[in-house]
Amino acid sequence: MGARQTIQINIERLQYLLDLFKMDELRLKSIIEPKLKKSIDFTQPINIGTLVEIDKIFNRGLDFYTNPNPINKANSSLLFGLY
């Protein structure tokens, strides 16, 4: 069995989703970590499987988390259907 693939995420985009969903990192970890073998450190590249589990909550697609561009908050309500 090979090494697990990891990927760097744009933490600002994850924080945006946490704010939008009125969550914090601790709450997200409490939901995700029971399914994992080890704790999540969002400052480090994370396992792709972990990112898939995170996306099951926010449903944005993996590209959303890895996109290096900042979110245009002026248009974000349209992006998330919050108009």
Short mmCIF file of C-alpha atoms in Angstrom, two decimals:
data_model
loop_
_atom_site.label_atom_id
_atom_site.label_comp_id
_atom_site.label_asym_id
_atom_site.label_seq_id
_atom_site.Cartn_x
_atom_site.Cartn_y
_atom_site.Cartn_z
CA MET A 1 0.00 0.00 0.00
CA GLY A 2 1.50 3.35 -1.08
CA ALA A 3 1.75 6.60 0.81
CA ARG A 4 -1.43 8.60 1.14
CA GLN A 5 -1.66 11.62 -1.10
CA THR A 6 -1.78 14.97 0.63
CA ILE A 7 -2.74 18.36 -0.69
CA GLN A 8 -2.31 21.93 0.54
CA ILE A 9 -5.59 23.76 1.04
CA ASN A 10 -6.34 27.47 1.04
CA ILE A 11 -7.09 27.91 4.74
CA GLU A 12 -8.79 31.27 4.07
CA ARG A 13 -11.38 29.49 1.92
CA LEU A 14 -11.99 26.90 4.61
CA GLN A 15 -12.32 29.65 7.22
CA TYR A 16 -14.81 31.43 4.97
CA LEU A 17 -16.97 28.28 4.89
CA LEU A 18 -16.68 27.83 8.63
CA ASP A 19 -17.87 31.42 9.14
CA LEU A 20 -20.67 30.98 6.61
CA PHE A 21 -21.88 27.83 8.34
CA LYS A 22 -21.35 29.35 11.81
CA MET A 23 -18.79 26.71 12.75
CA ASP A 24 -15.23 26.76 14.04
CA GLU A 25 -12.28 24.44 13.48
CA LEU A 26 -12.97 22.55 16.70
CA ARG A 27 -16.54 21.78 15.65
CA LEU A 28 -15.39 20.65 12.21
CA LYS A 29 -12.72 18.45 13.77
CA SER A 30 -15.27 16.92 16.15
CA ILE A 31 -17.34 15.86 13.14
CA ILE A 32 -14.48 14.65 10.91
CA GLU A 33 -11.82 13.22 13.21
CA PRO A 34 -13.82 10.23 14.53
CA LYS A 35 -13.67 8.90 10.94
CA LEU A 36 -9.88 9.41 10.71
CA LYS A 37 -6.81 7.68 12.07
CA LYS A 38 -5.13 10.90 13.23
CA SER A 39 -5.86 14.51 14.10
CA ILE A 40 -6.19 17.19 11.42
CA ASP A 41 -3.69 20.05 11.29
CA PHE A 42 -5.04 22.61 8.84
CA THR A 43 -1.67 24.39 8.67
CA GLN A 44 -0.17 21.30 7.00
CA PRO A 45 -1.10 19.54 3.76
CA ILE A 46 -4.00 17.20 4.46
CA ASN A 47 -4.92 13.79 3.15
CA ILE A 48 -7.17 13.91 0.10
CA GLY A 49 -9.57 11.49 1.82
CA THR A 50 -9.84 13.94 4.70
CA LEU A 51 -10.65 16.73 2.27
CA VAL A 52 -13.38 14.56 0.75
CA GLU A 53 -14.87 14.11 4.25
CA ILE A 54 -14.76 17.88 4.80
CA ASP A 55 -16.45 18.46 1.46
CA LYS A 56 -19.30 16.13 2.44
CA ILE A 57 -20.25 18.85 4.93
CA PHE A 58 -19.83 21.93 2.72
CA ASN A 59 -20.47 20.40 -0.71
CA ARG A 60 -18.24 22.82 -2.66
CA GLY A 61 -16.01 20.42 -4.62
CA LEU A 62 -12.33 19.79 -3.94
CA ASP A 63 -11.17 22.56 -6.27
CA PHE A 64 -12.79 25.13 -3.99
CA TYR A 65 -10.42 24.30 -1.11
CA THR A 66 -7.26 24.19 -3.20
CA ASN A 67 -7.89 27.32 -5.25
CA PRO A 68 -5.20 29.84 -4.23
CA ASN A 69 -7.35 32.85 -5.11
CA PRO A 70 -9.16 34.76 -2.37
CA ILE A 71 -12.94 34.67 -2.33
CA ASN A 72 -14.69 37.74 -3.68
CA LYS A 73 -16.99 38.28 -0.72
CA ALA A 74 -19.10 40.78 -2.66
CA ASN A 75 -20.23 37.97 -4.98
CA SER A 76 -20.19 35.15 -2.44
CA SER A 77 -23.90 35.33 -1.65
CA LEU A 78 -24.63 34.52 -5.28
CA LEU A 79 -22.07 31.71 -5.25
CA PHE A 80 -23.73 30.08 -2.27
CA GLY A 81 -27.34 30.93 -3.07
CA LEU A 82 -27.72 33.31 -0.12
CA TYR A 83 -29.36 36.17 -1.96
#
